[in-house]
Amino acid sequence: MKRRKIKPNDVILVSNLFARGQLGSVEVGEMISNYVESEGLSLNVYVGSVLLDIYAKCGNIGKARQVFNEMPEKDVVSWNSMIAGLAVNGFEEEAINLYFQMNESEAKPNDVTFIALLTACTHAGLVELECRFFKSMRRDHNIKPQVEHCACVVDLFCRPGRLDEAFEFISLAEHAVEKLLLLELENSGNYVLLSNLYASMGRWEESLKTRPLMKEKVVQETAAYN
């Protein structure tokens, strides 16, 4: 495209960044960042989000922050990528502070936001704060906790050897999902959640039995969409 002097649009830039991001190629990310700057292109929400995600995954938090700060608009993906990047690169406190900033913006946190947030708390060993965030998911944001969120909390309890609390939490999560099954018999997500929860506990036989149970109840799985 460059040889033919065809100017790439946002779709091309994002596709290229995404492809290179899968390879962990931060050099190409920098090349495209320089191209965006040299051409005077706007670092819009689509290009910016993928670019900062690449930098964060490669551990270049300084460049990720720069891209994030220069973005004139930020959506939930932008915030999530930056929070997650900080959380996994040793900047847990900054990740948590960024979450509070996100709450003051127009972007609303989703389930991915809380995976990044709970990860930050786990790495920092902030037990009480993580439990508060976990409870606030459904209470304040109407987000149903998934297995990934429960795994973060269990991991947090296990790291300092608080195994009794980890077991108690798992038992509560199991009871909560079973109760949901009684209340929402036709919700396929609850069956999948229970199956995954059993699997995370190593209870493979019960995990395998859950899917046939869904068919027995004539529950349709939600079709995927693009």
PDB file of C-alpha atoms in Angstrom:
ATOM      1  CA  MET A   1       0.000   0.000   0.000  1.00  0.00           C
ATOM      2  CA  LYS A   2       2.837   2.364   0.830  1.00  0.00           C
ATOM      3  CA  ARG A   3       4.601   1.625  -2.473  1.00  0.00           C
ATOM      4  CA  ARG A   4       1.383   2.427  -4.309  1.00  0.00           C
ATOM      5  CA  LYS A   5       1.014   5.565  -2.179  1.00  0.00           C
ATOM      6  CA  ILE A   6      -2.356   4.413  -0.850  1.00  0.00           C
ATOM      7  CA  LYS A   7      -3.022   6.027   2.500  1.00  0.00           C
ATOM      8  CA  PRO A   8      -4.205   3.455   5.076  1.00  0.00           C
ATOM      9  CA  ASN A   9      -7.361   4.173   7.020  1.00  0.00           C
ATOM     10  CA  ASP A  10      -8.198   3.300  10.626  1.00  0.00           C
ATOM     11  CA  VAL A  11      -9.317  -0.228   9.729  1.00  0.00           C
ATOM     12  CA  ILE A  12      -5.992  -1.042   8.052  1.00  0.00           C
ATOM     13  CA  LEU A  13      -3.962   0.446  10.909  1.00  0.00           C
ATOM     14  CA  VAL A  14      -5.929  -1.422  13.556  1.00  0.00           C
ATOM     15  CA  SER A  15      -5.759  -4.720  11.627  1.00  0.00           C
ATOM     16  CA  ASN A  16      -1.990  -4.370  11.218  1.00  0.00           C
ATOM     17  CA  LEU A  17      -1.499  -3.471  14.858  1.00  0.00           C
ATOM     18  CA  PHE A  18      -3.647  -6.380  15.995  1.00  0.00           C
ATOM     19  CA  ALA A  19      -1.739  -8.847  13.797  1.00  0.00           C
ATOM     20  CA  ARG A  20       1.628  -7.595  15.026  1.00  0.00           C
ATOM     21  CA  GLY A  21       0.381  -7.535  18.581  1.00  0.00           C
ATOM     22  CA  GLN A  22      -0.243 -11.280  18.406  1.00  0.00           C
ATOM     23  CA  LEU A  23       3.439 -11.666  17.538  1.00  0.00           C
ATOM     24  CA  GLY A  24       4.552  -9.334  20.316  1.00  0.00           C
ATOM     25  CA  SER A  25       6.160  -7.012  17.765  1.00  0.00           C
ATOM     26  CA  VAL A  26       6.526  -3.714  19.592  1.00  0.00           C
ATOM     27  CA  GLU A  27       8.792  -2.365  16.826  1.00  0.00           C
ATOM     28  CA  VAL A  28       5.939  -2.383  14.321  1.00  0.00           C
ATOM     29  CA  GLY A  29       3.734  -0.701  16.906  1.00  0.00           C
ATOM     30  CA  GLU A  30       6.296   2.083  17.223  1.00  0.00           C
ATOM     31  CA  MET A  31       6.536   2.350  13.435  1.00  0.00           C
ATOM     32  CA  ILE A  32       2.778   2.798  13.114  1.00  0.00           C
ATOM     33  CA  SER A  33       2.769   5.232  16.040  1.00  0.00           C
ATOM     34  CA  ASN A  34       5.420   7.302  14.271  1.00  0.00           C
ATOM     35  CA  TYR A  35       3.434   7.104  11.040  1.00  0.00           C
ATOM     36  CA  VAL A  36       0.288   8.347  12.776  1.00  0.00           C
ATOM     37  CA  GLU A  37       2.266  11.245  14.235  1.00  0.00           C
ATOM     38  CA  SER A  38       4.130  12.150  11.018  1.00  0.00           C
ATOM     39  CA  GLU A  39       0.940  12.140   8.974  1.00  0.00           C
ATOM     40  CA  GLY A  40      -0.877  14.246  11.520  1.00  0.00           C
ATOM     41  CA  LEU A  41      -3.507  11.554  11.983  1.00  0.00           C
ATOM     42  CA  SER A  42      -5.732  11.589  15.045  1.00  0.00           C
ATOM     43  CA  LEU A  43      -4.886   8.957  17.648  1.00  0.00           C
ATOM     44  CA  ASN A  44      -8.497   7.862  17.767  1.00  0.00           C
ATOM     45  CA  VAL A  45     -10.033   5.382  20.140  1.00  0.00           C
ATOM     46  CA  TYR A  46      -9.572   2.375  17.832  1.00  0.00           C
ATOM     47  CA  VAL A  47      -5.947   2.867  16.829  1.00  0.00           C
ATOM     48  CA  GLY A  48      -4.972   4.168  20.264  1.00  0.00           C
ATOM     49  CA  SER A  49      -6.536   1.264  22.172  1.00  0.00           C
ATOM     50  CA  VAL A  50      -4.736  -1.415  20.158  1.00  0.00           C
ATOM     51  CA  LEU A  51      -1.462   0.506  20.204  1.00  0.00           C
ATOM     52  CA  LEU A  52      -1.400   0.974  23.982  1.00  0.00           C
ATOM     53  CA  ASP A  53      -2.400  -2.677  24.422  1.00  0.00           C
ATOM     54  CA  ILE A  54       0.671  -3.761  22.417  1.00  0.00           C
ATOM     55  CA  TYR A  55       2.995  -1.539  24.445  1.00  0.00           C
ATOM     56  CA  ALA A  56       1.480  -2.756  27.722  1.00  0.00           C
ATOM     57  CA  LYS A  57       1.773  -6.433  26.756  1.00  0.00           C
ATOM     58  CA  CYS A  58       5.412  -5.887  25.801  1.00  0.00           C
ATOM     59  CA  GLY A  59       6.081  -4.232  29.167  1.00  0.00           C
ATOM     60  CA  ASN A  60       6.664  -0.742  27.774  1.00  0.00           C
ATOM     61  CA  ILE A  61       4.372   0.992  30.239  1.00  0.00           C
ATOM     62  CA  GLY A  62       5.915   4.400  29.563  1.00  0.00           C
ATOM     63  CA  LYS A  63       4.846   4.312  25.899  1.00  0.00           C
ATOM     64  CA  ALA A  64       1.479   2.813  26.807  1.00  0.00           C
ATOM     65  CA  ARG A  65       0.853   5.692  29.225  1.00  0.00           C
ATOM     66  CA  GLN A  66       1.913   8.202  26.578  1.00  0.00           C
ATOM     67  CA  VAL A  67      -0.537   6.806  24.032  1.00  0.00           C
ATOM     68  CA  PHE A  68      -3.307   6.652  26.641  1.00  0.00           C
ATOM     69  CA  ASN A  69      -2.743  10.251  27.750  1.00  0.00           C
ATOM     70  CA  GLU A  70      -2.652  11.522  24.154  1.00  0.00           C
ATOM     71  CA  MET A  71      -5.929   9.881  23.148  1.00  0.00           C
ATOM     72  CA  PRO A  72      -8.595  12.607  22.861  1.00  0.00           C
ATOM     73  CA  GLU A  73     -11.323  10.026  23.511  1.00  0.00           C
ATOM     74  CA  LYS A  74     -11.205   6.793  25.489  1.00  0.00           C
ATOM     75  CA  ASP A  75     -13.690   3.952  25.524  1.00  0.00           C
ATOM     76  CA  VAL A  76     -13.953   1.010  27.923  1.00  0.00           C
ATOM     77  CA  VAL A  77     -11.374  -0.954  25.872  1.00  0.00           C
ATOM     78  CA  SER A  78      -8.838   1.861  26.269  1.00  0.00           C
ATOM     79  CA  TRP A  79      -9.324   2.011  30.028  1.00  0.00           C
ATOM     80  CA  ASN A  80      -9.262  -1.775  30.371  1.00  0.00           C
ATOM     81  CA  SER A  81      -6.039  -2.113  28.380  1.00  0.00           C
ATOM     82  CA  MET A  82      -4.286   0.515  30.469  1.00  0.00           C
ATOM     83  CA  ILE A  83      -5.539  -0.845  33.811  1.00  0.00           C
ATOM     84  CA  ALA A  84      -4.546  -4.399  32.835  1.00  0.00           C
ATOM     85  CA  GLY A  85      -1.147  -3.241  31.561  1.00  0.00           C
ATOM     86  CA  LEU A  86      -0.395  -1.507  34.840  1.00  0.00           C
ATOM     87  CA  ALA A  87      -1.697  -4.453  36.891  1.00  0.00           C
ATOM     88  CA  VAL A  88       0.525  -7.094  35.278  1.00  0.00           C
ATOM     89  CA  ASN A  89       3.644  -4.928  35.093  1.00  0.00           C
ATOM     90  CA  GLY A  90       4.003  -4.128  38.779  1.00  0.00           C
ATOM     91  CA  PHE A  91       2.046  -0.875  38.966  1.00  0.00           C
ATOM     92  CA  GLU A  92      -0.884  -2.179  40.979  1.00  0.00           C
ATOM     93  CA  GLU A  93      -1.588   1.031  42.896  1.00  0.00           C
ATOM     94  CA  GLU A  94      -1.673   3.051  39.684  1.00  0.00           C
ATOM     95  CA  ALA A  95      -4.027   0.481  38.135  1.00  0.00           C
ATOM     96  CA  ILE A  96      -6.432   0.852  41.052  1.00  0.00           C
ATOM     97  CA  ASN A  97      -6.235   4.657  40.936  1.00  0.00           C
ATOM     98  CA  LEU A  98      -6.921   4.555  37.197  1.00  0.00           C
ATOM     99  CA  TYR A  99     -10.049   2.525  37.856  1.00  0.00           C
ATOM    100  CA  PHE A 100     -11.345   5.291  40.131  1.00  0.00           C
ATOM    101  CA  GLN A 101     -10.586   7.817  37.375  1.00  0.00           C
ATOM    102  CA  MET A 102     -12.510   5.623  34.945  1.00  0.00           C
ATOM    103  CA  ASN A 103     -15.551   5.811  37.225  1.00  0.00           C
ATOM    104  CA  GLU A 104     -15.481   9.577  36.841  1.00  0.00           C
ATOM    105  CA  SER A 105     -15.435   9.310  33.030  1.00  0.00           C
ATOM    106  CA  GLU A 106     -18.209   8.398  30.612  1.00  0.00           C
ATOM    107  CA  ALA A 107     -16.838   4.865  30.187  1.00  0.00           C
ATOM    108  CA  LYS A 108     -18.598   2.271  32.300  1.00  0.00           C
ATOM    109  CA  PRO A 109     -16.612  -0.694  33.690  1.00  0.00           C
ATOM    110  CA  ASN A 110     -17.438  -4.166  32.420  1.00  0.00           C
ATOM    111  CA  ASP A 111     -16.442  -7.700  33.382  1.00  0.00           C
ATOM    112  CA  VAL A 112     -13.008  -7.308  31.735  1.00  0.00           C
ATOM    113  CA  THR A 113     -12.378  -4.179  33.814  1.00  0.00           C
ATOM    114  CA  PHE A 114     -12.871  -6.170  36.997  1.00  0.00           C
ATOM    115  CA  ILE A 115     -10.580  -8.998  35.895  1.00  0.00           C
ATOM    116  CA  ALA A 116      -7.810  -6.389  35.494  1.00  0.00           C
ATOM    117  CA  LEU A 117      -8.740  -4.688  38.765  1.00  0.00           C
ATOM    118  CA  LEU A 118      -8.885  -7.904  40.777  1.00  0.00           C
ATOM    119  CA  THR A 119      -5.572  -8.964  39.229  1.00  0.00           C
ATOM    120  CA  ALA A 120      -4.009  -5.728  40.496  1.00  0.00           C
ATOM    121  CA  CYS A 121      -5.322  -6.398  44.009  1.00  0.00           C
ATOM    122  CA  THR A 122      -4.090 -10.003  43.898  1.00  0.00           C
ATOM    123  CA  HIS A 123      -0.562  -8.965  42.884  1.00  0.00           C
ATOM    124  CA  ALA A 124      -0.520  -6.309  45.609  1.00  0.00           C
ATOM    125  CA  GLY A 125      -1.972  -8.648  48.252  1.00  0.00           C
ATOM    126  CA  LEU A 126      -4.888  -6.304  48.980  1.00  0.00           C
ATOM    127  CA  VAL A 127      -7.351  -8.848  50.346  1.00  0.00           C
ATOM    128  CA  GLU A 128      -9.987  -6.557  51.858  1.00  0.00           C
ATOM    129  CA  LEU A 129      -9.972  -4.173  48.882  1.00  0.00           C
ATOM    130  CA  GLU A 130     -10.319  -7.018  46.390  1.00  0.00           C
ATOM    131  CA  CYS A 131     -13.272  -8.432  48.308  1.00  0.00           C
ATOM    132  CA  ARG A 132     -14.895  -4.981  48.253  1.00  0.00           C
ATOM    133  CA  PHE A 133     -14.398  -4.696  44.497  1.00  0.00           C
ATOM    134  CA  PHE A 134     -15.771  -8.212  43.973  1.00  0.00           C
ATOM    135  CA  LYS A 135     -18.935  -7.411  45.932  1.00  0.00           C
ATOM    136  CA  SER A 136     -19.379  -4.116  44.096  1.00  0.00           C
ATOM    137  CA  MET A 137     -19.513  -5.845  40.705  1.00  0.00           C
ATOM    138  CA  ARG A 138     -23.114  -6.937  41.019  1.00  0.00           C
ATOM    139  CA  ARG A 139     -24.205  -4.381  43.629  1.00  0.00           C
ATOM    140  CA  ASP A 140     -22.956  -1.219  41.906  1.00  0.00           C
ATOM    141  CA  HIS A 141     -22.524  -2.224  38.261  1.00  0.00           C
ATOM    142  CA  ASN A 142     -24.939  -5.132  37.737  1.00  0.00           C
ATOM    143  CA  ILE A 143     -22.084  -7.359  36.488  1.00  0.00           C
ATOM    144  CA  LYS A 144     -22.416 -11.065  37.204  1.00  0.00           C
ATOM    145  CA  PRO A 145     -19.073 -12.479  38.438  1.00  0.00           C
ATOM    146  CA  GLN A 146     -17.605 -15.152  36.188  1.00  0.00           C
ATOM    147  CA  VAL A 147     -15.149 -17.945  36.935  1.00  0.00           C
ATOM    148  CA  GLU A 148     -12.216 -15.670  36.092  1.00  0.00           C
ATOM    149  CA  HIS A 149     -13.256 -13.210  38.803  1.00  0.00           C
ATOM    150  CA  CYS A 150     -13.716 -15.985  41.351  1.00  0.00           C
ATOM    151  CA  ALA A 151     -10.302 -17.407  40.425  1.00  0.00           C
ATOM    152  CA  CYS A 152      -8.663 -14.062  41.217  1.00  0.00           C
ATOM    153  CA  VAL A 153     -10.204 -14.012  44.693  1.00  0.00           C
ATOM    154  CA  VAL A 154      -9.277 -17.633  45.387  1.00  0.00           C
ATOM    155  CA  ASP A 155      -5.708 -16.971  44.221  1.00  0.00           C
ATOM    156  CA  LEU A 156      -5.512 -13.976  46.544  1.00  0.00           C
ATOM    157  CA  PHE A 157      -6.541 -16.074  49.562  1.00  0.00           C
ATOM    158  CA  CYS A 158      -4.200 -18.932  48.639  1.00  0.00           C
ATOM    159  CA  ARG A 159      -1.034 -16.831  48.232  1.00  0.00           C
ATOM    160  CA  PRO A 160      -0.638 -16.020  51.936  1.00  0.00           C
ATOM    161  CA  GLY A 161      -1.918 -19.466  52.932  1.00  0.00           C
ATOM    162  CA  ARG A 162      -5.462 -18.430  53.864  1.00  0.00           C
ATOM    163  CA  LEU A 163      -6.798 -21.727  52.522  1.00  0.00           C
ATOM    164  CA  ASP A 164      -9.848 -21.923  54.795  1.00  0.00           C
ATOM    165  CA  GLU A 165     -11.108 -18.613  53.410  1.00  0.00           C
ATOM    166  CA  ALA A 166     -10.347 -19.778  49.856  1.00  0.00           C
ATOM    167  CA  PHE A 167     -12.385 -22.950  50.405  1.00  0.00           C
ATOM    168  CA  GLU A 168     -15.223 -20.991  52.010  1.00  0.00           C
ATOM    169  CA  PHE A 169     -15.297 -18.577  49.074  1.00  0.00           C
ATOM    170  CA  ILE A 170     -15.412 -21.439  46.551  1.00  0.00           C
ATOM    171  CA  SER A 171     -18.250 -23.074  48.497  1.00  0.00           C
ATOM    172  CA  LEU A 172     -20.195 -19.779  48.525  1.00  0.00           C
ATOM    173  CA  ALA A 173     -19.662 -19.329  44.790  1.00  0.00           C
ATOM    174  CA  GLU A 174     -20.871 -22.873  44.117  1.00  0.00           C
ATOM    175  CA  HIS A 175     -23.983 -22.332  46.253  1.00  0.00           C
ATOM    176  CA  ALA A 176     -24.720 -19.014  44.518  1.00  0.00           C
ATOM    177  CA  VAL A 177     -24.552 -20.540  41.027  1.00  0.00           C
ATOM    178  CA  GLU A 178     -26.708 -23.499  42.036  1.00  0.00           C
ATOM    179  CA  LYS A 179     -29.285 -21.040  43.380  1.00  0.00           C
ATOM    180  CA  LEU A 180     -29.201 -19.154  40.073  1.00  0.00           C
ATOM    181  CA  LEU A 181     -29.954 -22.403  38.257  1.00  0.00           C
ATOM    182  CA  LEU A 182     -33.134 -22.780  40.283  1.00  0.00           C
ATOM    183  CA  LEU A 183     -34.168 -19.189  39.585  1.00  0.00           C
ATOM    184  CA  GLU A 184     -33.143 -19.088  35.906  1.00  0.00           C
ATOM    185  CA  LEU A 185     -33.591 -22.591  34.520  1.00  0.00           C
ATOM    186  CA  GLU A 186     -33.350 -21.471  30.883  1.00  0.00           C
ATOM    187  CA  ASN A 187     -30.233 -19.319  31.265  1.00  0.00           C
ATOM    188  CA  SER A 188     -27.444 -21.324  29.582  1.00  0.00           C
ATOM    189  CA  GLY A 189     -24.785 -19.039  31.040  1.00  0.00           C
ATOM    190  CA  ASN A 190     -25.462 -20.353  34.540  1.00  0.00           C
ATOM    191  CA  TYR A 191     -24.847 -23.950  33.440  1.00  0.00           C
ATOM    192  CA  VAL A 192     -21.598 -22.969  31.736  1.00  0.00           C
ATOM    193  CA  LEU A 193     -20.560 -20.998  34.822  1.00  0.00           C
ATOM    194  CA  LEU A 194     -21.209 -23.973  37.120  1.00  0.00           C
ATOM    195  CA  SER A 195     -19.331 -26.319  34.775  1.00  0.00           C
ATOM    196  CA  ASN A 196     -16.326 -23.993  34.704  1.00  0.00           C
ATOM    197  CA  LEU A 197     -16.456 -23.519  38.459  1.00  0.00           C
ATOM    198  CA  TYR A 198     -16.319 -27.290  39.029  1.00  0.00           C
ATOM    199  CA  ALA A 199     -13.426 -27.522  36.569  1.00  0.00           C
ATOM    200  CA  SER A 200     -11.482 -24.786  38.387  1.00  0.00           C
ATOM    201  CA  MET A 201     -11.882 -26.822  41.592  1.00  0.00           C
ATOM    202  CA  GLY A 202     -10.654 -30.006  39.910  1.00  0.00           C
ATOM    203  CA  ARG A 203     -14.075 -31.631  40.195  1.00  0.00           C
ATOM    204  CA  TRP A 204     -14.001 -32.884  36.609  1.00  0.00           C
ATOM    205  CA  GLU A 205     -16.746 -35.492  36.892  1.00  0.00           C
ATOM    206  CA  GLU A 206     -19.282 -32.910  38.112  1.00  0.00           C
ATOM    207  CA  SER A 207     -18.083 -30.455  35.470  1.00  0.00           C
ATOM    208  CA  LEU A 208     -18.726 -32.987  32.703  1.00  0.00           C
ATOM    209  CA  LYS A 209     -22.202 -33.786  34.049  1.00  0.00           C
ATOM    210  CA  THR A 210     -23.339 -30.141  33.901  1.00  0.00           C
ATOM    211  CA  ARG A 211     -23.532 -29.854  30.101  1.00  0.00           C
ATOM    212  CA  PRO A 212     -25.797 -32.929  29.668  1.00  0.00           C
ATOM    213  CA  LEU A 213     -27.951 -31.488  32.458  1.00  0.00           C
ATOM    214  CA  MET A 214     -28.426 -28.384  30.323  1.00  0.00           C
ATOM    215  CA  LYS A 215     -29.648 -30.524  27.408  1.00  0.00           C
ATOM    216  CA  GLU A 216     -31.915 -32.421  29.783  1.00  0.00           C
ATOM    217  CA  LYS A 217     -33.547 -29.121  30.771  1.00  0.00           C
ATOM    218  CA  VAL A 218     -33.852 -28.208  27.047  1.00  0.00           C
ATOM    219  CA  VAL A 219     -31.717 -25.094  27.427  1.00  0.00           C
ATOM    220  CA  GLN A 220     -30.400 -23.433  24.272  1.00  0.00           C
ATOM    221  CA  GLU A 221     -26.854 -22.036  24.325  1.00  0.00           C
ATOM    222  CA  THR A 222     -26.665 -18.419  23.209  1.00  0.00           C
ATOM    223  CA  ALA A 223     -25.300 -18.208  19.675  1.00  0.00           C
ATOM    224  CA  ALA A 224     -22.061 -16.286  19.159  1.00  0.00           C
ATOM    225  CA  TYR A 225     -22.113 -13.147  17.038  1.00  0.00           C
ATOM    226  CA  ASN A 226     -19.568 -10.856  15.446  1.00  0.00           C
TER     227      ASN A 226
END
